[in-house]
Structures are given as C-alpha cells and as structure tokens.
Amino acid sequence: MTHPLLDLPPLTARRFAAIEDRVARLLDTRQDVLITQGEALLPLEGAIRAAAGPGTVALNVITGPYGQTFGDWLRDAGATVYDIAVPFHTAVRAEQIRAAFAEHPEIDFVSLVHAEAATGNTNPVAEIGEAVREQGALFYLDAVASVGAEPVLPDTWGVDLCVIGAQKAMGGPAGVSAISVSERAWARMAANPNAPRRSYLSLLDWKERWLDAGRRALPHAPAQLEMLALDACLERIEAAGPDAVTARHRRAAEATRAGASALGGGLRSERSATRAGASALGGGLEPYVHDAADAAPVATTLRVPSSLAASDLVAAALAADPALPLAAGGGALAREMIRVNHYGPDATESAVQASLAALGAALAARGATVDQAAAREAVERVWR
C-alpha cells in the first residue's frame, strides 16, 4: 500500500539545520539552538544534569508541578537547592528572587518555569532575568507552555538554557523539542565531570557531533514525521506573524476570564446563604489565578465551588462534546480546578464560547444559577 506518511525520503542534515534556524528566529536568539528528538522533558532534564552538579548552588522557583520536578532533578544531580514556593494562584516576583540572592549570595543557578499550563499562571521573566543577571547566575527557563502564547526572548532576558516544545500554543507535534544554549552554559557543562556523555540525555554529545562538526551529518536518524510537522508549524507561525499568534492567545485568556465571570451567580444554596451570591463568580466559577496580570495566555484555570468537584463538571461537559479543550486539575487539584486549554488551534472565540456553554450547562444541571447570554456577550466583547 502507499500512504503519504510512509516511504518518505530521509530528512537531510541541511533540512534539519534549517528547521533549527527557524526555531532560532522564533526565539529571536543568536544562541546555539538544538532540536532534541523527544518530548520536552528530554532537554529539560538533560540541561539540568549537564549544567548542575556537586558544588552548584541553585535557586529553584516553584509556581506549579514542573518547578517541583526541577528541584528533584537538581538535588539528584548533587546540587544544593533553595526553593522559592509561591501559591499556585499567583506568580513569583523579582523582589523575591533578589531577597533569596541576598540571603544566599552563593547561588549560581536559577531554574524557573515561564508559564504553568497546569495552574494557569505566568511569571515575569524579563524582570526576573534582570535580577539573575545582577547575580551572575546561570538562568534555566522552561518555556514549553509559553512559547507561541506569549513572547519568549532568551537573549533579551539573559536566559542561558531555554527549552521549548511545540505541542501547546505553537499547535505542533509533541515528539520533538528544542533548547537554546548560551556560550557560558556550554562552558558550565564542559566543566561538569558529571554531565551526561554517550547518553540520550547528553547535550554535549550533540554539540560535539553536530554543532561543532558544522551541522553536516546527523548523529542519528531523526524523528522524520515530527520534524516535518515542526517545520510546518513554524512556517504557519511565520505566515501569520508571531505577534498575531500571541495576541490570539491573549484574547482567548481574557475572553475566558470575562465569560466565566459573567456566567452568573453561585449555587442557589450559596446565594441564599450569602443573600448576594458574592462567594463565587460565574455560576460558582471564579478565576483560579487571582490577578489577570499573573494569568497565563496559554490556559485559564477556574476554581469551582467547594460543594462540587471539578472533575465531575468536566466529565459532564466532555460527555456533551468530547472535543472541548477542558480538563480537571491534576492530582489534588482535580476537585477544585478546571483548566480551559485555549492554546494552538483552540485559541479561538468559538472554542472559548463552546467551553463556557458546556460548563454553564453542567453547573445548571447541578443547581447553579447561570446566565449563558451574559457569558456569550462578555466573550464577544473581548473578541471585537
């Protein structure tokens, strides 16, 4: 049989390098860019294990589950780690970073997640990057969820290790990822005797066998279909314009918050108890991230009334339309949080409207007073 995804000619080194150059343009970086052949956890872990080890003193920022994972990797690599953990409904501030530096002036590595799709917050990387530069520490950034939804600028922000993935706001494949690496990050890796070598986690192997060799021969067979999908994804973003793509995500986030807040009052029992229903917005929903400035454009998280379970509401909404970009929060957040994943192809007015309509119907079926017309109008106002 023949099939358009079978019997493709091998991806050449030149094509592979050209796709890396497209990633570099997206990030507006002059740093080395490597496309890694696996989901973004591959370069995220590889970069930490290459750049950190015994003697490293790290400041690890926790604004969601991935920050917790990075702290585990850093400790496993032998680093001394100081955590800054902030409530998941907010973001970390540059002043908190500076305070940590003042308390521990030996810090030489900072790990941060730009946007946490799991909790719906985003961190002010530009301001934090300025503080990290003042300290002279190496700056590691997870921009997997943020890239495409908001600007990601490693050079401007002083980021030494910036990891991205295409599967969220970029609307691309999950099977490949990329990392930009500064010269001083390469130097830190080269000086680390514990950096992975002859390993799938090894960034240094890729540097020596690919970058230093002039990108003329690939070290191993690339993930052909994923690389072609990534190329198509980057081409689509270039054609639309990165600013237009990020603006679409920002509008989706603003519309979701506005629509949820306009959806109506709380549960009837709560309304009776409070006389004004002030305990909850949007049919009992309220933005999980309190301040809109801290809310990530990639996804909006909503808190449900304590008398309901987010997982039940999401299940009811998805039963009506399985294609909706809805999910309950992970782990302990499954009861209290709903995620509206308005990223990539779902960063649209229609996806936001459909998601809120389904959630409104699920709330109404459980005794909530909702105003679907007000929610629709609020979303429409944002998209005008």
CSV table of C-alpha atoms in Angstrom, one decimal:
chain,number,residue,atom,x,y,z
A,1,MET,CA,0.0,0.0,0.0
A,2,THR,CA,1.0,3.6,-0.4
A,3,HIS,CA,0.4,6.3,2.2
A,4,PRO,CA,1.6,10.0,2.3
A,5,LEU,CA,3.3,9.4,5.7
A,6,LEU,CA,5.2,6.3,4.5
A,7,ASP,CA,8.3,5.8,2.4
A,8,LEU,CA,9.4,9.4,2.8
A,9,PRO,CA,13.0,10.3,1.7
A,10,PRO,CA,15.4,10.7,4.6
A,11,LEU,CA,15.5,14.1,6.3
A,12,THR,CA,18.8,15.7,5.3
A,13,ALA,CA,21.2,17.4,7.7
A,14,ARG,CA,20.6,20.6,5.7
A,15,ARG,CA,16.8,20.4,6.3
A,16,PHE,CA,17.3,19.6,10.0
A,17,ALA,CA,19.6,22.6,10.4
A,18,ALA,CA,17.2,24.9,8.5
A,19,ILE,CA,14.4,23.9,11.0
A,20,GLU,CA,16.8,24.7,13.9
A,21,ASP,CA,17.4,28.1,12.3
A,22,ARG,CA,13.6,28.7,12.1
A,23,VAL,CA,13.4,28.0,15.9
A,24,ALA,CA,16.2,30.5,16.5
A,25,ARG,CA,14.2,33.1,14.5
A,26,LEU,CA,11.1,32.4,16.5
A,27,LEU,CA,13.1,33.0,19.7
A,28,ASP,CA,15.0,35.9,18.3
A,29,THR,CA,18.2,34.4,19.6
A,30,ARG,CA,21.8,34.2,18.4
A,31,GLN,CA,22.5,31.4,20.8
A,32,ASP,CA,23.0,27.8,19.6
A,33,VAL,CA,19.7,26.0,19.1
A,34,LEU,CA,19.4,22.2,19.2
A,35,ILE,CA,16.3,20.3,18.2
A,36,THR,CA,16.1,17.3,20.5
A,37,GLN,CA,14.5,14.1,19.4
A,38,GLY,CA,11.9,13.6,22.1
A,39,GLU,CA,9.3,15.4,24.2
A,40,ALA,CA,10.5,18.5,26.1
A,41,LEU,CA,11.2,16.5,29.3
A,42,LEU,CA,14.3,15.3,27.4
A,43,PRO,CA,16.1,18.6,27.1
A,44,LEU,CA,14.7,19.9,30.4
A,45,GLU,CA,16.3,17.0,32.3
A,46,GLY,CA,19.4,16.9,30.1
A,47,ALA,CA,20.1,20.6,30.6
A,48,ILE,CA,19.9,20.3,34.4
A,49,ARG,CA,22.1,17.2,34.6
A,50,ALA,CA,24.6,18.8,32.3
A,51,ALA,CA,24.9,22.2,33.9
A,52,ALA,CA,24.3,21.3,37.6
A,53,GLY,CA,26.2,19.0,39.9
A,54,PRO,CA,28.0,18.9,43.2
A,55,GLY,CA,29.1,22.4,44.0
A,56,THR,CA,26.2,24.0,42.2
A,57,VAL,CA,24.0,26.2,44.4
A,58,ALA,CA,20.6,26.5,42.8
A,59,LEU,CA,17.6,28.7,43.4
A,60,ASN,CA,14.5,26.7,42.2
A,61,VAL,CA,11.2,28.6,41.8
A,62,ILE,CA,8.1,26.6,42.3
A,63,THR,CA,4.9,28.0,40.9
A,64,GLY,CA,3.5,24.7,39.8
A,65,PRO,CA,4.3,21.0,39.4
A,66,TYR,CA,7.2,21.3,37.0
A,67,GLY,CA,9.1,23.6,39.4
A,68,GLN,CA,8.9,20.8,41.9
A,69,THR,CA,10.3,18.3,39.4
A,70,PHE,CA,13.2,20.6,38.6
A,71,GLY,CA,14.1,20.8,42.3
A,72,ASP,CA,14.1,17.0,42.4
A,73,TRP,CA,16.4,16.7,39.4
A,74,LEU,CA,18.8,19.4,40.8
A,75,ARG,CA,19.1,17.6,44.2
A,76,ASP,CA,19.6,14.2,42.4
A,77,ALA,CA,22.4,15.8,40.4
A,78,GLY,CA,24.1,16.8,43.7
A,79,ALA,CA,23.3,20.5,43.8
A,80,THR,CA,22.4,22.4,46.9
A,81,VAL,CA,18.9,23.7,46.3
A,82,TYR,CA,17.0,26.6,47.8
A,83,ASP,CA,13.3,26.6,46.8
A,84,ILE,CA,11.0,29.6,46.5
A,85,ALA,CA,7.5,28.3,46.5
A,86,VAL,CA,4.6,30.6,45.9
A,87,PRO,CA,0.9,29.8,45.9
A,88,PHE,CA,-0.2,28.4,42.6
A,89,HIS,CA,-2.8,31.2,42.2
A,90,THR,CA,-0.1,33.8,41.8
A,91,ALA,CA,3.4,34.4,40.3
A,92,VAL,CA,6.9,34.9,41.7
A,93,ARG,CA,8.3,38.5,41.8
A,94,ALA,CA,11.7,39.7,41.0
A,95,GLU,CA,12.0,41.1,44.6
A,96,GLN,CA,11.6,37.6,45.9
A,97,ILE,CA,14.4,36.5,43.7
A,98,ARG,CA,16.7,39.3,44.9
A,99,ALA,CA,15.8,38.6,48.5
A,100,ALA,CA,16.9,35.0,48.0
A,101,PHE,CA,20.2,36.1,46.5
A,102,ALA,CA,20.8,38.4,49.4
A,103,GLU,CA,20.2,35.6,51.9
A,104,HIS,CA,22.3,33.1,49.8
A,105,PRO,CA,24.9,35.1,47.8
A,106,GLU,CA,26.5,31.8,46.7
A,107,ILE,CA,23.6,31.0,44.3
A,108,ASP,CA,24.9,30.4,40.8
A,109,PHE,CA,22.0,28.6,39.1
A,110,VAL,CA,18.3,29.7,38.8
A,111,SER,CA,15.5,27.4,37.4
A,112,LEU,CA,12.1,28.8,36.5
A,113,VAL,CA,9.0,27.8,34.6
A,114,HIS,CA,7.8,30.7,32.4
A,115,ALA,CA,4.1,29.6,32.3
A,116,GLU,CA,2.5,26.7,34.1
A,117,ALA,CA,-0.4,25.4,31.9
A,118,ALA,CA,-1.3,23.1,34.8
A,119,THR,CA,-2.0,26.0,37.2
A,120,GLY,CA,-2.6,28.8,34.7
A,121,ASN,CA,0.0,31.3,36.0
A,122,THR,CA,2.9,33.0,34.2
A,123,ASN,CA,6.0,34.6,35.7
A,124,PRO,CA,7.5,38.0,34.7
A,125,VAL,CA,10.7,36.6,33.2
A,126,ALA,CA,12.0,39.9,31.9
A,127,GLU,CA,12.2,41.4,35.4
A,128,ILE,CA,13.4,38.1,36.9
A,129,GLY,CA,16.1,37.9,34.2
A,130,GLU,CA,17.4,41.3,35.2
A,131,ALA,CA,17.8,40.1,38.8
A,132,VAL,CA,19.5,36.9,37.7
A,133,ARG,CA,22.0,38.9,35.6
A,134,GLU,CA,22.8,41.1,38.6
A,135,GLN,CA,23.6,37.9,40.5
A,136,GLY,CA,25.7,36.5,37.6
A,137,ALA,CA,23.9,33.1,37.9
A,138,LEU,CA,23.1,30.7,35.1
A,139,PHE,CA,19.4,31.1,34.1
A,140,TYR,CA,17.4,28.0,33.1
A,141,LEU,CA,13.9,28.5,31.7
A,142,ASP,CA,11.1,26.1,30.9
A,143,ALA,CA,9.1,27.9,28.1
A,144,VAL,CA,7.3,24.8,26.8
A,145,ALA,CA,3.8,26.1,27.6
A,146,SER,CA,4.5,29.8,27.0
A,147,VAL,CA,6.1,29.8,23.5
A,148,GLY,CA,3.6,30.9,21.0
A,149,ALA,CA,1.2,32.2,23.6
A,150,GLU,CA,3.5,35.0,24.8
A,151,PRO,CA,6.9,36.3,23.7
A,152,VAL,CA,9.9,34.1,24.6
A,153,LEU,CA,13.2,36.1,24.3
A,154,PRO,CA,16.2,34.3,25.7
A,155,ASP,CA,18.8,36.8,24.6
A,156,THR,CA,16.8,39.9,25.8
A,157,TRP,CA,16.1,38.3,29.1
A,158,GLY,CA,19.5,36.8,29.7
A,159,VAL,CA,18.3,33.2,29.6
A,160,ASP,CA,21.2,30.7,29.3
A,161,LEU,CA,19.1,27.5,28.8
A,162,CYS,CA,15.7,27.9,27.3
A,163,VAL,CA,13.6,24.8,26.5
A,164,ILE,CA,10.5,24.9,24.3
A,165,GLY,CA,8.0,22.4,23.0
A,166,ALA,CA,5.6,22.7,20.0
A,167,GLN,CA,2.6,20.8,21.3
A,168,LYS,CA,0.8,23.6,23.1
A,169,ALA,CA,0.5,27.2,21.9
A,170,MET,CA,2.5,26.5,18.8
A,171,GLY,CA,0.0,23.9,17.7
A,172,GLY,CA,2.7,21.5,16.6
A,173,PRO,CA,4.0,18.0,17.4
A,174,ALA,CA,4.8,16.6,20.9
A,175,GLY,CA,7.6,14.3,19.8
A,176,VAL,CA,10.4,16.9,19.3
A,177,SER,CA,11.5,19.8,21.3
A,178,ALA,CA,14.3,22.4,21.3
A,179,ILE,CA,16.7,24.2,23.5
A,180,SER,CA,18.8,27.4,23.1
A,181,VAL,CA,22.1,27.3,24.9
A,182,SER,CA,24.4,30.3,25.7
A,183,GLU,CA,28.2,30.1,25.5
A,184,ARG,CA,28.6,30.3,29.2
A,185,ALA,CA,26.1,27.4,29.6
A,186,TRP,CA,28.2,25.3,27.3
A,187,ALA,CA,31.2,26.2,29.4
A,188,ARG,CA,29.4,25.2,32.6
A,189,MET,CA,28.5,21.8,31.0
A,190,ALA,CA,32.1,21.2,29.7
A,191,ALA,CA,33.5,21.9,33.2
A,192,ASN,CA,31.0,19.5,34.9
A,193,PRO,CA,32.5,16.0,35.1
A,194,ASN,CA,29.1,14.5,35.9
A,195,ALA,CA,27.5,15.9,32.7
A,196,PRO,CA,25.9,13.0,30.8
A,197,ARG,CA,28.0,11.7,27.9
A,198,ARG,CA,27.3,8.9,25.5
A,199,SER,CA,23.7,9.2,26.6
A,200,TYR,CA,20.4,10.2,25.1
A,201,LEU,CA,20.4,13.0,27.7
A,202,SER,CA,23.7,14.3,26.6
A,203,LEU,CA,23.6,17.8,25.1
A,204,LEU,CA,27.4,17.9,24.9
A,205,ASP,CA,27.4,14.9,22.6
A,206,TRP,CA,25.1,16.8,20.2
A,207,LYS,CA,27.3,19.8,20.4
A,208,GLU,CA,30.4,17.9,19.6
A,209,ARG,CA,29.0,15.7,16.9
A,210,TRP,CA,26.5,18.1,15.3
A,211,LEU,CA,27.2,21.8,16.1
A,212,ASP,CA,31.0,21.7,16.3
A,213,ALA,CA,31.1,19.5,13.2
A,214,GLY,CA,29.3,22.2,11.2
A,215,ARG,CA,25.9,20.5,11.1
A,216,ARG,CA,26.8,18.4,8.1
A,217,ALA,CA,26.0,14.9,9.3
A,218,LEU,CA,23.3,14.0,11.8
A,219,PRO,CA,24.4,11.9,14.8
A,220,HIS,CA,21.5,9.5,14.3
A,221,ALA,CA,18.3,9.1,12.4
A,222,PRO,CA,15.9,12.0,13.2
A,223,ALA,CA,12.2,11.7,14.0
A,224,GLN,CA,11.1,12.3,10.4
A,225,LEU,CA,7.4,12.9,10.8
A,226,GLU,CA,7.8,15.0,13.9
A,227,MET,CA,10.5,17.2,12.3
A,228,LEU,CA,8.3,17.8,9.2
A,229,ALA,CA,5.4,18.7,11.4
A,230,LEU,CA,7.6,21.1,13.4
A,231,ASP,CA,8.7,22.7,10.2
A,232,ALA,CA,5.1,23.1,9.0
A,233,CYS,CA,4.2,24.5,12.4
A,234,LEU,CA,7.0,27.1,12.3
A,235,GLU,CA,6.1,28.0,8.8
A,236,ARG,CA,2.5,28.6,9.8
A,237,ILE,CA,3.5,30.9,12.7
A,238,GLU,CA,5.8,32.8,10.4
A,239,ALA,CA,3.0,33.3,7.9
A,240,ALA,CA,0.5,34.5,10.5
A,241,GLY,CA,3.1,36.6,12.3
A,242,PRO,CA,4.3,35.7,15.9
A,243,ASP,CA,2.7,38.8,17.2
A,244,ALA,CA,-0.7,37.8,15.8
A,245,VAL,CA,-0.4,34.3,17.3
A,246,THR,CA,0.4,35.6,20.8
A,247,ALA,CA,-2.4,38.2,20.5
A,248,ARG,CA,-4.9,35.4,19.7
A,249,HIS,CA,-3.9,33.5,22.8
A,250,ARG,CA,-4.0,36.6,25.0
A,251,ARG,CA,-7.5,37.4,23.7
A,252,ALA,CA,-8.6,33.8,24.4
A,253,ALA,CA,-7.4,34.1,28.0
A,254,GLU,CA,-9.1,37.5,28.5
A,255,ALA,CA,-12.3,36.2,27.0
A,256,THR,CA,-12.4,33.1,29.2
A,257,ARG,CA,-12.0,35.1,32.4
A,258,ALA,CA,-14.6,37.6,31.2
A,259,GLY,CA,-17.1,35.0,30.2
A,260,ALA,CA,-16.7,32.9,33.3
A,261,SER,CA,-17.2,36.0,35.5
A,262,ALA,CA,-20.3,36.9,33.5
A,263,LEU,CA,-21.8,33.4,33.6
A,264,GLY,CA,-23.9,34.1,36.7
A,265,GLY,CA,-24.2,33.9,40.4
A,266,GLY,CA,-23.3,31.0,42.7
A,267,LEU,CA,-25.2,27.8,43.6
A,268,ARG,CA,-28.7,28.5,44.8
A,269,SER,CA,-27.9,27.3,48.2
A,270,GLU,CA,-24.8,29.5,48.4
A,271,ARG,CA,-26.8,32.5,47.0
A,272,SER,CA,-29.4,32.0,49.8
A,273,ALA,CA,-26.8,31.8,52.4
A,274,THR,CA,-24.9,35.0,51.3
A,275,ARG,CA,-28.0,36.9,50.1
A,276,ALA,CA,-25.9,38.3,47.2
A,277,GLY,CA,-24.1,35.3,45.9
A,278,ALA,CA,-20.8,37.1,46.5
A,279,SER,CA,-18.9,33.9,47.4
A,280,ALA,CA,-18.4,32.8,43.8
A,281,LEU,CA,-18.5,34.2,40.3
A,282,GLY,CA,-19.7,32.6,37.0
A,283,GLY,CA,-22.1,30.0,38.1
A,284,GLY,CA,-19.9,29.2,41.1
A,285,LEU,CA,-16.7,29.6,38.9
A,286,GLU,CA,-14.0,32.1,39.6
A,287,PRO,CA,-10.5,32.6,38.1
A,288,TYR,CA,-8.1,30.4,39.9
A,289,VAL,CA,-5.3,32.9,39.3
A,290,HIS,CA,-6.4,36.0,41.2
A,291,ASP,CA,-4.6,38.8,39.3
A,292,ALA,CA,-5.1,38.9,35.5
A,293,ALA,CA,-1.5,40.1,35.1
A,294,ASP,CA,-0.4,36.7,36.6
A,295,ALA,CA,-2.7,34.7,34.3
A,296,ALA,CA,-1.0,32.7,31.5
A,297,PRO,CA,-2.3,33.3,28.0
A,298,VAL,CA,-1.9,29.6,27.2
A,299,ALA,CA,-4.6,28.3,29.5
A,300,THR,CA,-7.1,29.7,32.0
A,301,THR,CA,-7.8,27.9,35.3
A,302,LEU,CA,-11.1,28.2,37.1
A,303,ARG,CA,-12.0,27.4,40.7
A,304,VAL,CA,-15.3,25.6,41.4
A,305,PRO,CA,-17.5,25.8,44.5
A,306,SER,CA,-16.4,23.7,47.4
A,307,SER,CA,-19.7,21.7,47.1
A,308,LEU,CA,-18.8,20.5,43.6
A,309,ALA,CA,-16.0,18.5,42.1
A,310,ALA,CA,-14.2,20.0,39.1
A,311,SER,CA,-13.7,16.5,37.6
A,312,ASP,CA,-17.4,15.9,37.6
A,313,LEU,CA,-18.2,19.2,35.9
A,314,VAL,CA,-15.5,18.5,33.2
A,315,ALA,CA,-16.8,15.0,32.7
A,316,ALA,CA,-20.3,16.3,32.1
A,317,ALA,CA,-19.1,18.9,29.7
A,318,LEU,CA,-17.0,16.4,27.8
A,319,ALA,CA,-19.9,14.0,27.6
A,320,ALA,CA,-21.7,16.6,25.7
A,321,ASP,CA,-18.7,17.5,23.4
A,322,PRO,CA,-15.6,15.4,23.8
A,323,ALA,CA,-13.6,17.8,21.6
A,324,LEU,CA,-13.8,20.7,24.1
A,325,PRO,CA,-10.4,21.8,25.4
A,326,LEU,CA,-11.3,21.2,29.0
A,327,ALA,CA,-9.5,19.2,31.8
A,328,ALA,CA,-9.7,19.0,35.5
A,329,GLY,CA,-6.7,19.9,37.5
A,330,GLY,CA,-4.1,17.3,38.2
A,331,GLY,CA,-3.7,15.4,41.4
A,332,ALA,CA,-5.0,17.2,44.5
A,333,LEU,CA,-6.3,20.0,42.2
A,334,ALA,CA,-8.8,17.6,40.4
A,335,ARG,CA,-11.6,18.6,42.8
A,336,GLU,CA,-11.2,22.3,42.8
A,337,MET,CA,-9.7,23.4,39.4
A,338,ILE,CA,-10.9,23.3,35.8
A,339,ARG,CA,-8.5,24.1,33.0
A,340,VAL,CA,-9.6,25.7,29.8
A,341,ASN,CA,-6.8,24.8,27.4
A,342,HIS,CA,-7.3,27.5,24.8
A,343,TYR,CA,-4.0,27.0,23.0
A,344,GLY,CA,-2.9,26.3,19.5
A,345,PRO,CA,-6.0,25.7,17.3
A,346,ASP,CA,-8.2,26.2,20.3
A,347,ALA,CA,-7.2,29.8,20.9
A,348,THR,CA,-10.4,30.9,19.2
A,349,GLU,CA,-13.6,32.6,20.2
A,350,SER,CA,-15.6,29.5,19.2
A,351,ALA,CA,-13.6,27.2,21.5
A,352,VAL,CA,-14.0,29.6,24.4
A,353,GLN,CA,-17.7,30.0,23.8
A,354,ALA,CA,-18.3,26.3,23.5
A,355,SER,CA,-16.3,25.6,26.6
A,356,LEU,CA,-18.2,28.1,28.8
A,357,ALA,CA,-21.5,27.0,27.4
A,358,ALA,CA,-20.8,23.4,28.3
A,359,LEU,CA,-19.6,24.3,31.8
A,360,GLY,CA,-22.6,26.5,32.2
A,361,ALA,CA,-24.9,23.6,31.3
A,362,ALA,CA,-23.1,21.3,33.7
A,363,LEU,CA,-23.4,23.9,36.5
A,364,ALA,CA,-27.1,24.5,35.8
A,365,ALA,CA,-27.8,20.8,36.0
A,366,ARG,CA,-26.3,20.8,39.5
A,367,GLY,CA,-28.4,23.7,40.8
A,368,ALA,CA,-26.4,26.8,39.7
A,369,THR,CA,-28.0,30.0,38.5
A,370,VAL,CA,-26.2,30.8,35.3
A,371,ASP,CA,-26.6,33.5,32.6
A,372,GLN,CA,-25.4,32.0,29.3
A,373,ALA,CA,-26.4,35.1,27.3
A,374,ALA,CA,-24.2,37.3,29.5
A,375,ALA,CA,-21.3,35.0,29.2
A,376,ARG,CA,-21.6,34.9,25.4
A,377,GLU,CA,-21.8,38.7,25.3
A,378,ALA,CA,-18.7,39.1,27.5
A,379,VAL,CA,-16.7,36.8,25.3
A,380,GLU,CA,-17.9,38.6,22.1
A,381,ARG,CA,-16.8,42.0,23.6
A,382,VAL,CA,-13.3,40.8,24.1
A,383,TRP,CA,-13.0,39.4,20.6
A,384,ARG,CA,-14.3,42.6,18.8
